[in-house]
XYZ file of C-alpha atoms in Angstrom:
748
model
C 128.834 -48.499 44.769
C 130.434 -49.949 41.655
C 128.736 -52.985 40.159
C 130.642 -55.891 38.610
C 131.751 -54.950 35.105
C 132.179 -51.251 35.921
C 135.502 -49.436 36.153
C 136.860 -48.422 39.554
C 140.014 -46.593 40.448
C 139.775 -47.580 44.093
C 139.851 -51.318 44.810
C 138.983 -50.850 48.477
C 135.987 -48.661 47.602
C 134.978 -51.152 44.910
C 135.002 -54.004 47.430
C 132.973 -52.073 50.004
C 130.423 -50.861 47.510
C 129.680 -54.224 45.911
C 129.010 -56.039 49.179
C 125.324 -55.109 49.156
C 124.968 -56.048 45.501
C 126.476 -59.482 46.160
C 123.812 -60.137 48.803
C 121.023 -59.954 46.221
C 119.539 -63.034 44.603
C 121.039 -63.865 41.238
C 117.823 -63.074 39.354
C 117.691 -59.635 40.966
C 121.358 -59.050 40.144
C 120.598 -59.811 36.489
C 117.754 -57.308 36.541
C 120.108 -54.644 37.910
C 122.656 -55.378 35.170
C 119.950 -55.034 32.514
C 119.117 -51.549 33.799
C 122.620 -50.436 32.908
C 123.223 -49.004 36.363
C 126.825 -48.057 37.034
C 126.271 -48.116 40.775
C 123.681 -48.621 43.465
C 122.353 -45.457 45.071
C 123.468 -44.671 48.653
C 120.022 -45.527 50.046
C 120.116 -48.889 48.236
C 123.623 -49.765 49.421
C 122.679 -49.171 53.031
C 119.190 -50.692 52.907
C 119.898 -54.011 51.210
C 121.592 -55.882 54.094
C 119.155 -54.576 56.727
C 115.934 -55.209 54.784
C 117.196 -58.556 53.470
C 117.876 -59.772 57.003
C 114.201 -59.245 57.867
C 114.695 -59.038 61.619
C 114.089 -55.296 62.011
C 111.530 -52.682 61.023
C 113.196 -50.198 58.667
C 112.576 -46.588 57.609
C 114.107 -45.509 54.299
C 114.424 -41.726 54.141
C 115.770 -40.047 51.019
C 114.660 -37.395 48.486
C 112.105 -38.105 45.781
C 113.495 -40.245 42.929
C 116.547 -41.317 44.923
C 115.778 -45.018 44.455
C 113.813 -45.734 47.662
C 111.428 -48.162 45.956
C 114.312 -50.288 44.676
C 116.073 -49.936 48.034
C 113.081 -51.674 49.591
C 112.165 -54.178 46.901
C 115.576 -55.393 45.703
C 116.258 -57.036 49.086
C 112.596 -57.936 49.714
C 112.314 -59.818 46.429
C 115.687 -61.471 47.037
C 114.454 -62.674 50.431
C 111.188 -63.993 48.982
C 112.928 -65.735 46.067
C 115.422 -67.394 48.413
C 112.547 -68.497 50.655
C 110.639 -70.015 47.757
C 113.647 -71.864 46.421
C 114.333 -73.375 49.840
C 110.764 -74.626 50.196
C 109.577 -77.707 48.334
C 105.933 -76.650 48.504
C 105.534 -72.844 49.029
C 102.310 -71.897 50.779
C 99.837 -69.696 48.886
C 99.398 -66.107 49.964
C 100.620 -62.589 49.368
C 104.359 -62.364 50.066
C 104.279 -58.579 50.480
C 101.488 -56.171 51.408
C 102.354 -52.661 50.212
C 100.154 -49.856 51.574
C 99.959 -46.554 49.741
C 98.124 -43.276 50.470
C 97.075 -42.835 46.822
C 95.478 -44.963 44.127
C 97.545 -43.086 41.542
C 100.729 -44.008 43.399
C 99.664 -47.656 43.373
C 99.148 -47.487 39.614
C 102.545 -45.893 39.221
C 104.306 -48.447 41.430
C 102.512 -51.273 39.632
C 104.119 -50.249 36.352
C 107.453 -49.838 38.106
C 107.413 -53.140 39.984
C 105.906 -55.392 37.344
C 109.169 -55.666 35.406
C 111.281 -56.047 38.543
C 108.992 -58.734 39.973
C 108.941 -60.446 36.594
C 112.674 -61.046 37.012
C 111.893 -63.460 39.837
C 108.550 -64.698 38.502
C 106.410 -62.956 41.107
C 103.000 -61.449 40.224
C 101.982 -57.909 41.221
C 98.354 -57.131 42.103
C 96.679 -53.712 42.277
C 93.768 -53.335 44.669
C 91.747 -50.137 44.934
C 88.386 -48.708 43.925
C 89.248 -48.397 40.234
C 90.346 -52.039 39.807
C 87.712 -54.412 38.396
C 85.989 -56.944 40.646
C 87.130 -59.804 38.421
C 90.799 -58.893 38.938
C 90.288 -58.574 42.687
C 88.477 -61.911 42.911
C 91.233 -63.636 40.982
C 93.883 -62.166 43.264
C 92.043 -63.455 46.358
C 91.380 -66.870 44.834
C 95.074 -67.296 43.989
C 96.942 -64.978 46.394
C 100.596 -64.680 45.482
C 103.383 -62.119 45.094
C 102.955 -58.426 45.842
C 99.673 -56.797 46.855
C 99.545 -53.021 46.274
C 96.621 -51.628 48.252
C 95.212 -48.552 50.007
C 94.272 -48.567 53.716
C 90.628 -48.120 52.726
C 90.723 -51.292 50.620
C 92.343 -53.229 53.470
C 89.488 -51.995 55.677
C 86.979 -53.234 53.107
C 88.614 -56.682 52.986
C 88.529 -57.023 56.774
C 84.850 -56.046 56.693
C 83.584 -57.908 53.651
C 85.829 -60.959 53.231
C 87.645 -61.466 56.526
C 88.221 -65.227 56.418
C 89.491 -65.184 52.819
C 91.706 -62.180 53.535
C 93.106 -63.792 56.697
C 94.039 -66.868 54.663
C 95.684 -64.741 51.966
C 97.942 -63.153 54.602
C 99.384 -66.383 56.005
C 102.495 -66.215 53.814
C 103.193 -62.475 54.139
C 106.864 -61.737 54.856
C 106.938 -57.915 54.672
C 104.609 -54.956 55.182
C 105.637 -51.881 53.174
C 104.261 -48.378 53.825
C 104.965 -45.806 51.114
C 105.050 -42.046 51.776
C 104.729 -42.723 55.494
C 104.939 -39.005 56.347
C 101.588 -38.462 54.601
C 99.896 -40.591 57.274
C 101.547 -39.391 60.474
C 99.430 -37.244 62.781
C 96.159 -37.768 60.882
C 93.023 -39.892 61.420
C 94.103 -41.912 58.401
C 97.461 -42.499 60.036
C 95.811 -43.901 63.146
C 93.706 -46.131 60.898
C 96.874 -47.335 59.163
C 98.518 -48.159 62.499
C 95.451 -50.146 63.526
C 95.310 -51.988 60.199
C 99.001 -52.918 60.400
C 98.368 -54.298 63.876
C 95.329 -56.246 62.675
C 97.240 -57.598 59.655
C 99.953 -58.901 61.966
C 97.231 -60.437 64.115
C 95.883 -62.250 61.054
C 99.395 -63.348 60.033
C 99.971 -64.673 63.516
C 102.924 -62.621 64.714
C 105.466 -59.851 64.231
C 106.186 -59.014 60.586
C 108.903 -56.574 59.450
C 107.587 -53.178 58.404
C 109.462 -51.127 55.803
C 108.464 -47.447 55.506
C 109.495 -45.064 52.724
C 109.532 -41.255 52.884
C 111.172 -38.212 51.349
C 110.194 -35.895 54.207
C 111.074 -36.978 57.726
C 111.887 -34.304 60.271
C 112.046 -36.428 63.417
C 113.378 -39.944 62.923
C 112.479 -41.099 66.436
C 108.897 -39.906 66.115
C 108.493 -41.564 62.721
C 109.937 -44.790 64.107
C 107.464 -44.666 66.992
C 104.639 -44.185 64.488
C 105.761 -47.175 62.433
C 106.083 -49.460 65.467
C 104.182 -47.971 68.437
C 105.868 -48.500 71.807
C 108.953 -50.013 70.095
C 110.242 -47.142 67.981
C 113.738 -47.466 69.483
C 114.077 -50.833 67.746
C 113.365 -49.442 64.258
C 116.370 -49.010 61.953
C 116.423 -45.618 60.173
C 118.448 -45.325 56.968
C 118.983 -41.751 55.815
C 122.115 -41.219 53.669
C 123.366 -37.746 54.586
C 125.131 -37.224 51.290
C 122.114 -37.942 49.127
C 120.869 -34.342 48.913
C 120.433 -31.789 46.155
C 121.182 -28.122 45.540
C 118.184 -25.781 45.835
C 117.534 -22.600 43.861
C 114.779 -20.330 45.096
C 112.902 -17.251 43.945
C 110.114 -15.673 45.992
C 108.180 -13.020 44.059
C 106.056 -10.493 45.915
C 102.896 -8.844 44.585
C 100.686 -6.099 45.982
C 97.054 -6.880 45.272
C 95.104 -3.650 44.901
C 91.835 -5.633 44.723
C 92.715 -7.548 47.915
C 91.704 -10.804 46.243
C 87.975 -10.091 46.458
C 87.275 -10.702 42.781
C 88.442 -14.307 42.747
C 86.553 -15.090 45.955
C 83.328 -13.884 44.365
C 83.923 -15.822 41.162
C 84.328 -12.620 39.144
C 87.095 -11.698 36.734
C 90.476 -12.137 38.416
C 92.436 -9.181 39.720
C 95.362 -7.677 37.871
C 97.726 -9.232 40.404
C 96.519 -12.741 39.608
C 96.895 -12.016 35.901
C 100.438 -10.768 36.564
C 101.292 -14.020 38.314
C 99.820 -16.050 35.459
C 101.783 -13.938 32.981
C 105.052 -14.605 34.818
C 104.323 -18.330 34.970
C 103.566 -18.328 31.243
C 106.629 -16.396 30.102
C 109.079 -18.050 32.513
C 108.340 -21.749 32.423
C 106.400 -22.393 29.220
C 108.299 -24.835 27.015
C 109.442 -26.943 29.975
C 107.955 -29.577 32.296
C 106.748 -28.028 35.538
C 104.400 -28.391 38.473
C 102.708 -25.301 39.902
C 101.176 -25.975 43.319
C 98.214 -23.991 44.600
C 96.816 -24.446 48.093
C 93.171 -24.404 46.995
C 91.360 -26.241 44.223
C 89.669 -23.001 43.209
C 93.124 -21.491 42.580
C 94.077 -24.486 40.455
C 91.035 -23.825 38.287
C 91.647 -20.068 38.228
C 95.243 -20.269 37.028
C 94.665 -23.141 34.617
C 91.929 -21.097 32.938
C 94.055 -17.934 32.846
C 97.066 -19.721 31.371
C 94.902 -21.388 28.751
C 93.423 -17.986 27.785
C 96.897 -16.434 27.557
C 97.956 -19.283 25.251
C 94.919 -18.682 23.038
C 95.566 -14.927 22.949
C 99.212 -15.500 21.911
C 98.253 -18.066 19.303
C 100.403 -20.840 20.804
C 99.497 -24.406 21.818
C 98.145 -24.740 25.344
C 100.628 -26.572 27.597
C 98.702 -26.108 30.847
C 96.426 -28.615 32.610
C 94.739 -29.051 36.003
C 95.082 -31.778 38.644
C 93.180 -31.947 41.947
C 91.089 -34.385 43.937
C 87.688 -33.250 42.630
C 88.591 -33.982 39.006
C 87.720 -37.361 37.524
C 90.345 -40.101 37.354
C 90.467 -39.768 33.567
C 91.255 -36.033 33.667
C 93.920 -36.513 36.351
C 95.541 -39.365 34.450
C 95.563 -37.301 31.257
C 97.440 -34.536 33.094
C 99.927 -37.111 34.359
C 100.398 -38.468 30.822
C 101.187 -34.969 29.586
C 104.007 -34.724 32.117
C 105.357 -38.177 31.255
C 105.400 -37.407 27.519
C 109.010 -36.475 26.792
C 108.158 -35.192 23.292
C 106.048 -32.228 24.401
C 106.450 -29.805 27.325
C 103.670 -29.550 29.910
C 102.889 -27.636 33.079
C 100.257 -28.941 35.488
C 98.604 -26.674 38.054
C 97.815 -28.884 41.035
C 97.087 -29.246 44.724
C 98.828 -31.799 46.937
C 97.581 -34.590 44.641
C 100.925 -34.470 42.800
C 102.973 -33.854 45.927
C 103.586 -37.529 46.659
C 105.765 -39.967 44.764
C 103.807 -40.614 41.554
C 106.418 -41.087 38.818
C 105.863 -38.220 36.410
C 109.539 -37.771 35.641
C 111.782 -34.944 36.766
C 110.334 -31.460 36.612
C 112.388 -28.529 35.363
C 110.922 -26.371 38.097
C 108.271 -26.109 40.790
C 105.887 -23.193 41.281
C 104.089 -22.375 44.515
C 101.156 -19.951 44.550
C 100.724 -18.625 48.080
C 102.605 -19.611 51.195
C 103.113 -23.404 51.362
C 100.796 -25.285 53.741
C 103.773 -26.592 55.746
C 107.543 -26.964 55.660
C 107.126 -30.704 55.101
C 104.895 -30.042 52.122
C 107.379 -27.524 50.728
C 110.176 -30.110 50.939
C 108.041 -32.751 49.253
C 107.050 -30.414 46.434
C 110.582 -29.186 45.906
C 111.782 -32.781 45.631
C 109.921 -33.066 42.317
C 112.502 -30.857 40.625
C 116.119 -31.449 39.593
C 117.604 -33.929 37.108
C 120.842 -35.678 37.951
C 123.254 -33.037 39.189
C 120.869 -30.208 38.311
C 119.463 -28.189 41.216
C 115.883 -28.226 42.409
C 114.173 -24.985 41.332
C 111.294 -23.312 43.192
C 109.429 -20.098 42.341
C 106.923 -18.887 44.918
C 104.292 -16.211 44.185
C 103.052 -14.299 47.219
C 100.235 -11.730 47.198
C 99.820 -9.119 49.908
C 96.929 -6.599 50.054
C 97.332 -2.905 49.393
C 97.489 -1.102 52.750
C 94.757 1.394 53.592
C 93.233 2.879 56.747
C 90.955 -0.155 57.059
C 93.688 -2.780 56.659
C 93.863 -5.146 59.668
C 97.022 -4.657 61.716
C 98.229 -8.175 60.970
C 98.064 -7.596 57.209
C 100.281 -4.511 57.462
C 103.070 -6.890 58.538
C 102.940 -8.731 55.187
C 102.447 -12.035 57.059
C 102.095 -14.380 54.086
C 105.434 -13.260 52.657
C 107.144 -13.480 56.055
C 105.610 -16.885 56.730
C 106.989 -18.089 53.400
C 110.441 -16.743 54.324
C 110.205 -18.511 57.694
C 109.274 -21.790 56.023
C 112.148 -21.525 53.532
C 114.586 -20.808 56.367
C 113.349 -23.848 58.305
C 113.528 -25.957 55.161
C 117.181 -25.002 54.743
C 117.718 -25.986 58.392
C 116.101 -29.368 57.571
C 113.354 -28.827 60.172
C 109.901 -30.286 59.470
C 106.681 -30.182 61.483
C 106.388 -32.955 64.080
C 102.915 -34.527 64.234
C 100.606 -34.175 67.211
C 101.011 -37.607 68.743
C 98.807 -36.678 71.715
C 95.634 -36.699 69.607
C 93.195 -39.354 70.826
C 91.632 -39.866 67.372
C 88.420 -41.234 68.870
C 86.585 -40.960 65.561
C 89.010 -43.474 64.074
C 88.716 -45.666 67.168
C 84.956 -45.874 66.538
C 85.635 -46.916 62.948
C 88.166 -49.563 63.974
C 85.973 -50.943 66.741
C 82.980 -51.377 64.415
C 85.247 -52.857 61.748
C 86.660 -55.334 64.272
C 83.138 -56.371 65.307
C 82.163 -56.859 61.650
C 85.376 -58.775 60.932
C 84.783 -61.326 63.693
C 80.984 -61.239 63.809
C 81.250 -60.078 67.414
C 84.075 -59.717 69.903
C 84.658 -59.771 73.656
C 84.977 -56.339 75.263
C 88.318 -57.216 76.847
C 89.625 -58.581 73.554
C 88.590 -55.437 71.671
C 90.303 -53.234 74.247
C 93.452 -55.357 74.153
C 93.661 -55.359 70.339
C 92.874 -51.682 69.826
C 94.245 -49.987 72.935
C 96.392 -52.161 75.170
C 98.596 -53.552 72.387
C 97.253 -51.428 69.528
C 97.727 -47.805 68.482
C 94.996 -46.273 70.693
C 97.153 -46.730 73.782
C 96.192 -43.346 75.275
C 92.620 -44.568 75.830
C 92.002 -45.706 79.406
C 89.660 -48.511 80.428
C 87.076 -46.029 81.859
C 87.193 -44.025 78.611
C 86.718 -47.195 76.552
C 83.731 -48.213 78.667
C 82.267 -44.722 78.270
C 82.732 -45.009 74.519
C 80.907 -48.353 74.451
C 77.982 -46.905 76.416
C 77.791 -43.935 74.060
C 77.867 -46.143 70.955
C 75.196 -48.379 72.455
C 72.984 -45.318 73.046
C 73.387 -44.492 69.343
C 72.579 -48.146 68.417
C 75.946 -48.527 66.728
C 76.626 -51.627 68.821
C 75.028 -53.809 71.449
C 76.506 -55.842 74.270
C 75.211 -59.389 74.487
C 74.665 -61.159 77.777
C 77.917 -63.092 77.497
C 79.924 -59.869 77.136
C 80.255 -60.015 73.365
C 80.067 -56.750 71.444
C 77.789 -57.150 68.429
C 76.679 -54.743 65.737
C 73.668 -52.533 66.347
C 71.140 -51.557 63.693
C 72.699 -48.137 63.079
C 76.136 -49.771 63.062
C 74.986 -52.272 60.424
C 73.783 -49.454 58.211
C 76.953 -47.446 58.749
C 79.416 -50.254 58.037
C 77.584 -51.463 54.945
C 78.112 -48.157 53.158
C 81.326 -47.876 51.129
C 82.005 -44.485 52.715
C 82.762 -46.277 56.007
C 86.122 -47.588 54.750
C 87.734 -44.150 54.898
C 88.690 -42.550 58.230
C 88.262 -39.037 56.818
C 85.250 -36.946 55.784
C 83.626 -37.509 52.402
C 81.305 -34.519 51.868
C 78.086 -34.759 49.901
C 78.861 -33.797 46.325
C 77.334 -33.150 42.951
C 78.566 -35.415 40.190
C 79.440 -33.307 37.137
C 78.613 -34.843 33.755
C 79.643 -33.368 30.392
C 79.288 -35.086 27.018
C 77.943 -38.166 28.835
C 81.155 -38.510 30.853
C 81.755 -37.781 34.542
C 84.407 -35.075 34.767
C 84.480 -34.696 38.560
C 82.579 -33.607 41.647
C 81.694 -30.434 43.544
C 80.566 -30.122 47.190
C 76.856 -29.437 47.524
C 77.855 -26.453 49.670
C 78.473 -24.781 46.299
C 74.848 -24.920 45.004
C 74.393 -25.622 41.308
C 71.399 -24.313 39.390
C 70.516 -24.236 35.722
C 72.423 -21.533 33.859
C 75.263 -21.241 36.367
C 78.697 -20.789 34.781
C 81.680 -22.862 35.923
C 85.391 -23.209 35.363
C 86.296 -26.839 35.978
C 89.139 -29.027 34.776
C 90.596 -26.139 32.804
C 87.370 -25.821 30.758
C 84.429 -23.391 30.844
C 80.942 -24.773 31.349
C 77.310 -23.831 31.801
C 74.983 -25.926 33.966
C 72.422 -27.311 31.530
C 70.283 -29.074 34.149
C 70.488 -30.479 37.683
C 68.994 -33.649 39.129
C 68.875 -32.558 42.781
C 67.630 -35.944 44.004
C 70.524 -37.871 42.458
C 72.892 -34.900 42.902
C 73.986 -34.890 39.257
C 74.698 -31.707 37.289
C 74.781 -31.863 33.488
C 77.149 -29.386 31.842
C 77.654 -27.986 28.366
C 80.519 -25.949 26.938
C 80.261 -22.188 27.427
C 82.337 -19.125 26.507
C 82.306 -17.801 30.077
C 82.820 -19.306 33.500
C 83.419 -18.666 37.201
C 85.635 -20.501 39.630
C 83.487 -22.512 42.089
C 84.170 -22.813 45.809
C 85.356 -26.224 46.957
C 85.569 -25.793 50.747
C 88.125 -27.408 53.056
C 90.372 -25.879 55.703
C 94.100 -25.272 55.677
C 96.765 -26.967 57.771
C 97.513 -25.800 61.303
C 100.605 -23.592 61.540
C 103.270 -24.848 63.965
C 104.728 -22.655 66.724
C 108.240 -23.021 65.305
C 107.111 -21.239 62.137
C 105.650 -18.277 64.036
C 108.839 -18.048 66.116
C 110.871 -17.906 62.911
C 108.538 -15.214 61.592
C 109.255 -13.121 64.703
C 112.987 -13.617 64.130
C 112.564 -12.495 60.520
C 110.831 -9.278 61.587
C 113.544 -8.418 64.125
C 116.385 -9.212 61.732
C 117.922 -6.803 59.223
C 118.953 -9.572 56.872
C 117.279 -9.597 53.451
C 117.015 -13.066 51.883
C 118.801 -13.223 48.547
C 115.957 -15.222 46.997
C 113.454 -12.321 47.213
C 112.723 -10.288 44.083
C 112.665 -6.470 44.250
C 108.957 -6.293 45.121
C 109.397 -9.013 47.723
C 112.191 -6.970 49.307
C 109.928 -3.889 49.370
C 107.097 -5.850 51.000
C 109.436 -7.328 53.607
C 110.782 -3.856 54.455
C 107.194 -2.563 54.725
C 106.338 -5.406 57.091
C 109.371 -4.629 59.230
C 108.543 -0.916 59.282
C 105.026 -1.645 60.568
C 106.397 -4.213 63.019
C 108.701 -1.498 64.410
C 105.960 1.155 64.294
C 103.753 -1.053 66.447
C 106.721 -1.820 68.752
C 105.966 -5.530 68.405
C 109.432 -6.549 69.467
C 108.486 -5.519 73.013
C 104.683 -5.253 72.913
C 101.943 -7.788 72.202
C 98.836 -5.701 73.009
C 98.045 -3.020 70.442
C 95.081 -0.678 70.738
C 92.892 -0.278 67.674
C 89.998 2.076 68.492
C 87.904 0.501 71.231
C 89.482 -2.919 70.621
C 92.817 -4.552 71.373
C 94.794 -6.722 68.981
C 96.764 -9.418 70.786
C 99.780 -10.772 68.883
C 100.577 -14.379 69.805
C 103.865 -15.548 68.262
C 102.969 -19.210 68.520
C 101.164 -21.916 66.565
C 97.477 -22.224 65.782
C 96.785 -24.578 68.706
C 98.211 -22.008 71.134
C 96.273 -19.166 69.476
C 93.067 -21.221 69.588
C 93.598 -22.089 73.264
C 94.239 -18.429 74.131
C 91.057 -17.512 72.277
C 89.029 -20.021 74.320
C 90.622 -18.895 77.617
C 89.562 -15.321 76.845
C 86.084 -16.453 75.798
C 85.732 -18.276 79.109
C 86.356 -14.914 80.822
C 83.520 -13.381 78.817
C 85.577 -11.602 76.143
C 84.636 -11.746 72.472
C 87.549 -12.146 70.109
C 88.142 -13.049 66.472
C 91.149 -15.007 65.214
C 93.300 -14.115 62.222
C 96.626 -15.861 61.856
C 98.756 -15.052 64.898
C 96.399 -12.331 66.171
C 93.295 -12.132 68.320
C 91.175 -8.994 68.037
C 89.498 -8.621 71.434
C 86.423 -6.431 71.035
C 85.417 -3.606 73.402
C 88.517 -4.084 75.494
C 91.465 -1.730 76.033
C 95.061 -3.014 76.408
C 95.179 -2.301 80.156
C 92.062 -4.356 80.774
C 93.282 -7.191 78.570
C 96.637 -7.152 80.358
C 94.870 -7.632 83.696
C 92.887 -10.549 82.267
C 96.065 -12.178 80.970
C 97.693 -11.709 84.391
C 94.733 -13.450 85.986
C 94.941 -16.348 83.515
C 98.716 -16.675 84.018
C 98.463 -16.852 87.807
C 95.398 -19.089 88.069
C 95.524 -22.880 88.281
C 95.545 -24.242 84.710
C 92.134 -25.540 83.652
C 91.588 -29.195 82.851
C 91.771 -29.544 79.038
C 88.448 -31.356 78.781
C 86.729 -28.774 80.997
C 88.052 -25.946 78.852
C 86.938 -27.817 75.724
C 83.456 -28.069 77.241
C 83.080 -24.308 76.751
C 83.562 -24.668 72.974
C 80.310 -24.731 71.045
C 81.322 -26.797 68.000
C 83.756 -29.606 68.760
C 82.967 -31.863 65.801
C 86.249 -32.218 63.884
C 86.363 -35.716 62.409
C 84.020 -38.101 60.691
C 82.485 -40.041 63.594
C 82.834 -37.414 66.334
C 79.064 -36.943 66.321
C 78.673 -40.358 67.990
C 80.932 -39.510 70.949
C 79.408 -38.896 74.379
C 79.992 -35.337 75.565
C 82.855 -36.038 77.977
C 84.802 -37.966 75.312
C 84.045 -35.332 72.680
C 85.594 -32.762 75.025
C 88.698 -34.888 75.605
C 89.068 -35.595 71.901
C 88.789 -31.908 70.948
C 91.275 -30.925 73.641
C 93.825 -33.453 72.386
C 93.635 -32.110 68.831
C 92.999 -28.386 69.099
C 94.219 -27.250 72.531
C 97.701 -26.644 73.909
C 97.118 -25.320 77.425
C 100.737 -25.561 78.515
C 101.904 -23.743 75.384
C 99.228 -21.061 75.755
C 100.029 -20.422 79.419
C 103.744 -20.226 78.631
C 103.020 -17.678 75.919
C 100.649 -15.663 78.126
C 103.173 -15.675 80.992
C 105.876 -14.403 78.638
C 103.565 -11.627 77.413
C 102.766 -10.598 80.990
C 106.385 -10.720 82.158
C 107.677 -8.681 79.213
C 104.903 -6.065 79.159
């Protein structure tokens, strides 16, 4: 990996490592020289010949800041420059369409690529909701170079300016998907797959796709996501040696208030203050990210750390970053991290988890158990400069145990779940997505978008584009016809006499609203205005009235007035404040994590990364695990009720819950447990035996017993039978539940 002009003690190694560099166009080689690089990174060496060839789809997998962007664009720009030089009259159009999950990531990549693309005289265009209309119009009038865009903006172009957008795609040579793992297994991911397919349809044929990711657990599954039904033909480049050392500390805390104060917006508990104090004394003076799983926790800790700074008479280095804050506040927090002259720590949600270039962090904090192993890996990848290790400090609260403590909580489950996730991280295991999900809500969106794009479309053509050759390949012809009938009943579409699908009145209204472009929910929100500037939004599920106190964006506010009709709240500075509730649900826990938790309970090994309190809490959890005989028993009596321990993922737990409900038993879920009311263990055992030995129910029929099956944005338009099938594909795992129940019965 030695570039010309560098010293090498191994001629053979020098020859091998410069082969990729020599393949690059001369203008790109000059750009590399100007950077002062001594060598190409491993991911770049391996990617250049494959991407440059342009005959394969490629996945580039490597840690954050390992040079993935250059690994993709050095060969892409070389290919485009060579193509232009060999053509006497290059056709107009975007040479590359780059799709990103975040507007902030587009802004970051724009700054990064502008200089590189300037080396070969190629323009770079940003396209998202914060870019002015004049810039967008100019880019469409003179399409050229690199288009950086979100899936939602691609959707808008197909809807609003289809013919112009089709023309702008005629010269596209590559499709690039950044942070591909962020899409997989989500409604947005299914939308992305559909949009890629539609883009290729507009281009007129197969176009190489290049995906970038720092967190890929299953290469084959990711390849199948990138190119459905042809994943085996995707080239995966994942340099095994390009990894970093990890240093971990997991601190345990016993919360004597059980977290009730923060939930009620009152003064935080002593435990929370202790965590804030440790964050302040340990990492102040450096650049850090502290991840919290909830936006309300971001606000809570940002406020606490600011107050500690004021009490100590030192400058405040702490800022907030989450999706409800305005773009200006988020960008200011990012600027603080990029400023090398002053240290900064940003408390954030997953908004800073992806690859926005904020420089290397000295350390990463995690408040609460991470949402997933994949997320933990992504967050950890933000830390570590050069040969320095990545540093993670996790802060885990467990409630004080009393006579009224739920059995599950006596096991210290959040701490043990964190240990399980760390263990799986070290094994390089990450959650596979649920590829069985039908994603019918997104199919509705894509069908209506397709109708709007073409002004109407034949039923057979729509099915072929979306299902037969597209990403919704699990949808049968009868299901598609049922969907069309249901959408017609809702006046979302109509079927003309010649078989064309055309937009219905409700469909016209739906597709004309900007909210339609996104495949995910956009809840009704208040717009928060302070000093004549919008500082963010709050869900209307957190009612705002005059005089209410808020903590938002690291500041304390009082609601001065509220325009309920326009949903605008006007704020003024205040000495006091309470953390508002933002809503949202957590990620589903995978069965592999619960299995690792069980292994942790039955083991005697104490992880070296636990602090003294963490060790005490783990030993307490193991003592209660042994006291309840959970190694051999799953049914534990608690008064007149029975607690059923299910050492499997949330889909299995949910399915077991529904199977019991179908038998007439009332149960409540909490983590890996089901508390079955007014039922003794012997009775519950007999019910489980009956379930285990009975013919498995049809998933859709079992889903029919569930009262609320609305999960995604357009589910409310689905006819009942499709709503049942859709819910079953996303929330049920009958095979997994029956396997678990059979194991419980056999071992009891």
